[in-house]
Tab-separated table of C-alpha atoms and ligand atoms in Angstrom:
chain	number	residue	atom	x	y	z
E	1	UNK	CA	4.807	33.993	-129.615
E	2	UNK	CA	6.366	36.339	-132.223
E	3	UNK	CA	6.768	34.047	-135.031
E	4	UNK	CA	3.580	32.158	-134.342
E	5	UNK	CA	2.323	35.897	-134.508
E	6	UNK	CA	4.319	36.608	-137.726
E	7	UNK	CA	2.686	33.915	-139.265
E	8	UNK	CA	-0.759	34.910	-138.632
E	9	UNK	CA	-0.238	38.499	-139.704
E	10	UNK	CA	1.450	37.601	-142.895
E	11	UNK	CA	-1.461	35.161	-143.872
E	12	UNK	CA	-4.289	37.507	-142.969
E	13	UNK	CA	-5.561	40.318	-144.833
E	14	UNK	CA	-8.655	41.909	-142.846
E	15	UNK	CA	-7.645	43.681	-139.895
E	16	UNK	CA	-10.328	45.233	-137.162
E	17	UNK	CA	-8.827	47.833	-134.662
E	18	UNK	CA	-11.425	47.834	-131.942
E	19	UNK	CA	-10.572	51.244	-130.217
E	20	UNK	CA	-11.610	53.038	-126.728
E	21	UNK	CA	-10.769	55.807	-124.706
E	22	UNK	CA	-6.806	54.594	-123.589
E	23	UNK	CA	-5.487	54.819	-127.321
E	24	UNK	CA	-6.166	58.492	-126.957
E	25	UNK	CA	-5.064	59.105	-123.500
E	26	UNK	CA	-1.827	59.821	-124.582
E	27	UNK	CA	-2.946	62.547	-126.380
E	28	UNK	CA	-4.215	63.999	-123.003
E	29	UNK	CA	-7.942	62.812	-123.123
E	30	UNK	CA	-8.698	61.142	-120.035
E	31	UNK	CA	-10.156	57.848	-119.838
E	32	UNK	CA	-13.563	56.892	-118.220
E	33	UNK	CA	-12.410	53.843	-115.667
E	34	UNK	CA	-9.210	53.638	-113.834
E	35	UNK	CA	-6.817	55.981	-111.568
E	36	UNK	CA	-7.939	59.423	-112.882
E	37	UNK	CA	-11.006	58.577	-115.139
E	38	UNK	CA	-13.328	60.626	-115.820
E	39	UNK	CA	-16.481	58.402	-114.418
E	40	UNK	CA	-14.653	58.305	-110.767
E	41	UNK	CA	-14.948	62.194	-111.092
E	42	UNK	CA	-18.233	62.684	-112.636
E	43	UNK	CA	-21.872	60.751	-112.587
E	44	UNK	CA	-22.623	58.804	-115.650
E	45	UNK	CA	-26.170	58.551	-115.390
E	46	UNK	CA	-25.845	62.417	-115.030
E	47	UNK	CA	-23.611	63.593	-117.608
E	48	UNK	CA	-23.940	60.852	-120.425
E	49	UNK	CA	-27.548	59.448	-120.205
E	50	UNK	CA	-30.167	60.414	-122.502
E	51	UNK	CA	-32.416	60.615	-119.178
E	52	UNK	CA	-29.795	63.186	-117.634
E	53	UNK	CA	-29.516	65.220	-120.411
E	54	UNK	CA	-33.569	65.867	-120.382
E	55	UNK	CA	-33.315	66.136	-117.004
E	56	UNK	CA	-30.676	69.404	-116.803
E	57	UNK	CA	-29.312	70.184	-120.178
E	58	UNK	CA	-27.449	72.824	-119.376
E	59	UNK	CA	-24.953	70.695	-117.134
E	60	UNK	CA	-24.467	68.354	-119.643
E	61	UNK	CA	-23.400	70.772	-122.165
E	62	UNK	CA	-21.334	72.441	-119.917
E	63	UNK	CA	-19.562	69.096	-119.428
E	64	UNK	CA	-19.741	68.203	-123.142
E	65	UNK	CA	-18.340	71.664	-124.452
E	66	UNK	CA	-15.442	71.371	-121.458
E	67	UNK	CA	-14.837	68.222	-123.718
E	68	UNK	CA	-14.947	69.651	-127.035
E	69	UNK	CA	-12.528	72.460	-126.716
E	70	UNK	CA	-10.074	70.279	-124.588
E	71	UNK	CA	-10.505	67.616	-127.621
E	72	UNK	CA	-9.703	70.429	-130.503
E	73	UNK	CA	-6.600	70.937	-128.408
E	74	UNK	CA	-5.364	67.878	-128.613
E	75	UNK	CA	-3.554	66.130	-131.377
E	76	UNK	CA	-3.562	62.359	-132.553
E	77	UNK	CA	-1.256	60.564	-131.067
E	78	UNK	CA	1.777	57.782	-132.580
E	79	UNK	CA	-0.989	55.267	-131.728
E	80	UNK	CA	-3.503	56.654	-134.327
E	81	UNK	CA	-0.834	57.256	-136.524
E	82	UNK	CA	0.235	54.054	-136.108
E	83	UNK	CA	-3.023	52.492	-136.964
E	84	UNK	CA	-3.050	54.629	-140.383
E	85	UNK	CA	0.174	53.409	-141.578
E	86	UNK	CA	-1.435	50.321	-141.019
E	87	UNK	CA	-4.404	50.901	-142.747
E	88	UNK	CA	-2.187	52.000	-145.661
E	89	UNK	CA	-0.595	48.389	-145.760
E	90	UNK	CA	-3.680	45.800	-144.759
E	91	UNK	CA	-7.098	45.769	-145.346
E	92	UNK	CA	-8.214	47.709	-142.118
E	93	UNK	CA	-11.340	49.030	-140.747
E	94	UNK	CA	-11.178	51.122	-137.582
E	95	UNK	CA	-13.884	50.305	-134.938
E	96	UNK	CA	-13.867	53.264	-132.471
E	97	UNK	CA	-16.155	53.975	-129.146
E	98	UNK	CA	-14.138	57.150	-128.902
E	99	UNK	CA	-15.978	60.519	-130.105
E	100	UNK	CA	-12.592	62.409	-130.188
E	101	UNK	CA	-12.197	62.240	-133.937
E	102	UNK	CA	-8.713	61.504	-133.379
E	103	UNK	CA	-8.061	58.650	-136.088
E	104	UNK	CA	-9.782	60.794	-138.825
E	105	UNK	CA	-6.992	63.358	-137.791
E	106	UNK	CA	-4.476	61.012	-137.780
E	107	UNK	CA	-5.176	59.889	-141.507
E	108	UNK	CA	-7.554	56.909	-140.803
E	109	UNK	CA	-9.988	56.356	-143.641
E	110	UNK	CA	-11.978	53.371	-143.087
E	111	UNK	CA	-13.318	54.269	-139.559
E	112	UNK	CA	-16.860	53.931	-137.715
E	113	UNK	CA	-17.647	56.154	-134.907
E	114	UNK	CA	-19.938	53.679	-132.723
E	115	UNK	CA	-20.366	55.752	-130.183
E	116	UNK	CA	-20.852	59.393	-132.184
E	117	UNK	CA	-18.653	62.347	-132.314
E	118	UNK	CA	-18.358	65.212	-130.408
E	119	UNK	CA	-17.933	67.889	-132.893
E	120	UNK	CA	-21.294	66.979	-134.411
E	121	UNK	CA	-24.518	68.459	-133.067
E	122	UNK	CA	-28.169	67.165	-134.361
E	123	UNK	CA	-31.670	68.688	-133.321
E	124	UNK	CA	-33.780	66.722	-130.734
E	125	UNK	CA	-36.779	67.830	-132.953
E	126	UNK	CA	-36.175	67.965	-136.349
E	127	UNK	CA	-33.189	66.951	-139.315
E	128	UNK	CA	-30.998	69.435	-139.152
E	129	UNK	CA	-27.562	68.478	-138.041
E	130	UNK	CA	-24.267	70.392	-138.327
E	131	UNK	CA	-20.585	70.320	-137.666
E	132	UNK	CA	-18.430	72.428	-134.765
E	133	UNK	CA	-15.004	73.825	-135.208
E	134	UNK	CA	-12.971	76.310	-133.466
E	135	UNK	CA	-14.168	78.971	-135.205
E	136	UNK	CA	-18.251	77.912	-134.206
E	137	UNK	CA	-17.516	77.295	-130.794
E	138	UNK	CA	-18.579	80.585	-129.804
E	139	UNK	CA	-22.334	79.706	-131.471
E	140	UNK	CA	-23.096	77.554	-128.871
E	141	UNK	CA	-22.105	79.611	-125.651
E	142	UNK	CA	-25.642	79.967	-124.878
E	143	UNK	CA	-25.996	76.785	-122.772
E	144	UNK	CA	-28.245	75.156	-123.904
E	145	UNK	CA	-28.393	76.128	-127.365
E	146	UNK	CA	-31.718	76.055	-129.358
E	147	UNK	CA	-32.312	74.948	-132.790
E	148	UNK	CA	-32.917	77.872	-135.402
E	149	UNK	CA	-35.636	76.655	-137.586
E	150	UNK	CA	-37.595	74.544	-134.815
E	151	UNK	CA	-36.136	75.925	-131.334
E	152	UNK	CA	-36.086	72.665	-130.055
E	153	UNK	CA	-32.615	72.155	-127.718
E	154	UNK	CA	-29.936	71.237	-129.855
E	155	UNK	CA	-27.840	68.009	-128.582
E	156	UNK	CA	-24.274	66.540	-129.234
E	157	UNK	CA	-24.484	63.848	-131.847
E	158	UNK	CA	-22.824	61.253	-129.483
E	159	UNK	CA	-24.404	57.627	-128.096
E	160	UNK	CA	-26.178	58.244	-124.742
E	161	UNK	CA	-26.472	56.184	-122.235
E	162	UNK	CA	-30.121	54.355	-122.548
E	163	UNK	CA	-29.729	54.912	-126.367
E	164	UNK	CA	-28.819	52.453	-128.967
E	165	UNK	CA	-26.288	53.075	-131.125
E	166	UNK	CA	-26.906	54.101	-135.113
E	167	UNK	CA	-28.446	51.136	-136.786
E	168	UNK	CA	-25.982	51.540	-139.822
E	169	UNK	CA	-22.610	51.847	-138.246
E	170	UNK	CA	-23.812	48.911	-136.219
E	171	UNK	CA	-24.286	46.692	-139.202
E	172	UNK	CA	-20.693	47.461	-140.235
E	173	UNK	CA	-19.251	46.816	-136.966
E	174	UNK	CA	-20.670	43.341	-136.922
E	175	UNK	CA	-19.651	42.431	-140.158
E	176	UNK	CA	-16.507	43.474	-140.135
E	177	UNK	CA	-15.902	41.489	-136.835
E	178	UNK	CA	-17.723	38.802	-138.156
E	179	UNK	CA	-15.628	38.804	-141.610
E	180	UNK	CA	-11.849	39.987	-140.193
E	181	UNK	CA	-9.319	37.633	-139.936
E	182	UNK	CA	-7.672	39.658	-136.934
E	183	UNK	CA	-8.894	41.460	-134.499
E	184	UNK	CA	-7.297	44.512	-132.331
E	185	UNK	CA	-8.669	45.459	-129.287
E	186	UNK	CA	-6.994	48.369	-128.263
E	187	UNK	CA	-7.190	51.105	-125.203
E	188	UNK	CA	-10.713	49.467	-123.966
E	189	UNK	CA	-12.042	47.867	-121.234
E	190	UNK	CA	-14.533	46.259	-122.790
E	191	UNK	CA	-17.237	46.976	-119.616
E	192	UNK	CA	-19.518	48.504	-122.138
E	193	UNK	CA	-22.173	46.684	-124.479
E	194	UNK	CA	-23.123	46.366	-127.163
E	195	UNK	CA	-19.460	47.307	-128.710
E	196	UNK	CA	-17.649	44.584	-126.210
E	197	UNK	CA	-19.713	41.679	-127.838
E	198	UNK	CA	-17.769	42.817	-130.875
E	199	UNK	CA	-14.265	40.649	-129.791
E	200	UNK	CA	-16.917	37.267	-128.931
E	201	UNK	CA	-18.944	37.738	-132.669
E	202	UNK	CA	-14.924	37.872	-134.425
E	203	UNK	CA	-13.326	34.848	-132.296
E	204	UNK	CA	-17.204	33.045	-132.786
E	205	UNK	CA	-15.953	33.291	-136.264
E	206	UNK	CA	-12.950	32.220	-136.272
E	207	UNK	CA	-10.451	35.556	-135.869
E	208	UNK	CA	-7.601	36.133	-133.294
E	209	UNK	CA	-8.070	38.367	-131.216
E	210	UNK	CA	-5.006	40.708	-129.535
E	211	UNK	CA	-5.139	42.948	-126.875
E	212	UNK	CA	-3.630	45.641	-126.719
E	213	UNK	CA	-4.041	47.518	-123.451
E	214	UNK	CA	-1.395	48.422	-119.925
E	215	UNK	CA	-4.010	46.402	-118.298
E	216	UNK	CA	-5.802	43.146	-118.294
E	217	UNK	CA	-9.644	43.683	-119.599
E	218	UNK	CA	-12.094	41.455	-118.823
E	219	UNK	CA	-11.980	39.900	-121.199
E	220	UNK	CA	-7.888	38.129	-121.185
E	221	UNK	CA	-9.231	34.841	-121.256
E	222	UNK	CA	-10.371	35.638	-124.665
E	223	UNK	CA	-7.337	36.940	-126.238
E	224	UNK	CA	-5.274	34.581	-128.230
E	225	UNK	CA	-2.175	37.406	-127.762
E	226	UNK	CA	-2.027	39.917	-125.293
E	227	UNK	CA	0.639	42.956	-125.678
E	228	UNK	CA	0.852	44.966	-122.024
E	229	UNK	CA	1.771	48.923	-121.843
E	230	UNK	CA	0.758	52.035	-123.773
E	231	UNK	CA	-0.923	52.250	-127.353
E	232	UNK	CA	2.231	54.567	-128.143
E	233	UNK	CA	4.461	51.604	-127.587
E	234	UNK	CA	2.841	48.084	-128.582
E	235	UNK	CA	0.864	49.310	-131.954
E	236	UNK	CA	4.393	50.517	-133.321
E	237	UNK	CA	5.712	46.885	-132.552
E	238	UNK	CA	2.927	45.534	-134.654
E	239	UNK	CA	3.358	47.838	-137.617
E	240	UNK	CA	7.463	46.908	-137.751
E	241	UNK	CA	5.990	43.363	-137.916
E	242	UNK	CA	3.955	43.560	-140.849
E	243	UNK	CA	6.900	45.714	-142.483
E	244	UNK	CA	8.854	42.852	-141.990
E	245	UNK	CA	6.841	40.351	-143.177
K	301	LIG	P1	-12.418	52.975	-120.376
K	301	LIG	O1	-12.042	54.203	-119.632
K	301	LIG	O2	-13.461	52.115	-119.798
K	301	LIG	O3	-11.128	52.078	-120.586
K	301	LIG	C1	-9.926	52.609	-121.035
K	301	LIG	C2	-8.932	51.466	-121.192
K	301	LIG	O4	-7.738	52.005	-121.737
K	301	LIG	C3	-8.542	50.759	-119.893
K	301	LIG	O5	-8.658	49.365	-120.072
K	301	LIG	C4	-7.090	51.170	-119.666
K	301	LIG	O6	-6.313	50.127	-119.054
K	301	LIG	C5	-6.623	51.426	-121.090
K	301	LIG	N1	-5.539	52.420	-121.228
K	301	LIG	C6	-5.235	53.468	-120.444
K	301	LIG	N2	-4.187	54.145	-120.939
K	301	LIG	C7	-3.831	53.516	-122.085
K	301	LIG	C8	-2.816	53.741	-123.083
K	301	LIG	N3	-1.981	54.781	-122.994
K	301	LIG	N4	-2.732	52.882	-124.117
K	301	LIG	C9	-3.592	51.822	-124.223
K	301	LIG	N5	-4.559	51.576	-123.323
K	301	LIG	C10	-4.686	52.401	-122.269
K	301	LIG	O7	-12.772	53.448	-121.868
K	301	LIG	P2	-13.639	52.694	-122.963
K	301	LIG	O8	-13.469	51.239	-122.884
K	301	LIG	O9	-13.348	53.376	-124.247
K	301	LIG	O10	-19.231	55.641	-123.747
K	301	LIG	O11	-15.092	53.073	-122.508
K	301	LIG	C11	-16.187	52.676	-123.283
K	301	LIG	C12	-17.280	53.686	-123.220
K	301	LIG	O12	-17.589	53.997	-121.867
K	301	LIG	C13	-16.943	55.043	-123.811
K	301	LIG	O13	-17.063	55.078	-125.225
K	301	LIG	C14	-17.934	55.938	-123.176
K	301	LIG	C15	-17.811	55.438	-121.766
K	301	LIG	O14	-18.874	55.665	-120.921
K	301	LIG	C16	-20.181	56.571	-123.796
K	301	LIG	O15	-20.030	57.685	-123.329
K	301	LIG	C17	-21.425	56.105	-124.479
């Protein structure tokens, strides 16, 4: 498998990392499936459906800030950095479902947040948008917090469920599966559309595909190469391959 996976590595220049919620994990972000995931816990439809958050705001922002200042505690892990370096070497674009903003931190350029990000707030009524760091936190204590200029409830700028996801970075996501020569699909399970049709539209045109992932997604059948354990350990196995190229 190695050199056949050599070859295809050193002939390709157009790499897609499709990313979810395991390649951050080790950075002490719990997943949403699996032993110890956060949906086992918690109620989707709840917590992360546009419905739910109409329904009681407050809870969801008490989840969602829970989120944000575990997030600004963590740090990118050798997986993003990993993926970086590689950007640095191939053509890469980073397809991410995470909202962590953990491969921007790592270095990352060429990255589209499908699913939003969590340090970004937007109005439900009108444009206004902004940004949260540490420092800001403290602004939105008030659960739930209200929009200066219109006082409509302000939201986290992150794909709900029952939403669809921003028309642009959607675009992008499809051509660059449709156009990449290799695909990574790494830390996902893949049981959420529209992203998973991403892996079918790049082998539909021709790329390979490689998981990457501890576990078997549902996917396998799919994958022309499929490297088991933690982002930590396969993505730095792939990045000493193309140095060695
Ligand atoms: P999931 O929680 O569904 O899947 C995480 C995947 O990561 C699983 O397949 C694990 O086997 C794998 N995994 C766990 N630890 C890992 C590690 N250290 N290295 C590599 N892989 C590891 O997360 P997603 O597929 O990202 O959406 O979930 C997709 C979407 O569902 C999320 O973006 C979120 C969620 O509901 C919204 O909130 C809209």
């Amino acid at each position: 498998m190695q050199d056949a996976l050599k070859s295809i590595l050193k002939n390709s220049d157009n790499f897609v990392f499709l990313t979810g919620a395991g390649i951050s994990e080790e950075s002490g972000i719990p997943t949403f499936r699996g032993p110890g995931g956060l949906w086992k816990k918690y109620d989707p439809m709840k917590l992360a459906s546009i419905s739910g958050f109409y329904e009681d705001p407050k809870l969801v922002w008490e989840f969602y800030q829970d989120r944000q200042k575990l997030i600004l505690g963590c740090k990118p892990n050798l997986g993003h950095l990993t993926i970086a370096e590689i950007e640095r070497l191939k053509n890469t674009t980073i397809l991410t479902q995470n909202i962590d903003g953990l491969h921007k931190r790592a270095g990352s350029k060429n990255i589209v947040e499908l699913h939003g990000n969590i340090m970004r707030i937007k109005c439900t009524g009108c444009n206004f948008k902004g940004e949260l760091q540490q420092q800001n936190l403290k602004d939105i204590q008030d659960l739930s917090p209200i929009c200066k200029s219109c006082k409509n409830i302000l939201r986290p700028e992150i794909v709900f469920f029952g939403e669809p996801l921003d028309q642009q970075a959607w675009k992008i996501a499809e051509e660059s599966s449709g156009n990449c020569s290799v695909m990574f699909v790494v830390g996902t399970s893949l049981n959420v559309g529209p992203v998973n049709t991403l892996p079918l539209n790049a082998k539909r045109k021709g790329a390979t595909l490689i998981e990457m992932n501890p576990e078997p997604t549902i996917f396998n059948n799919l994958m022309d190469f499929s490297f088991r354990g933690k982002a930590t350990e396969t993505l730095p196995k792939i990045l000493e391959m193309i140095r060695n190229l």
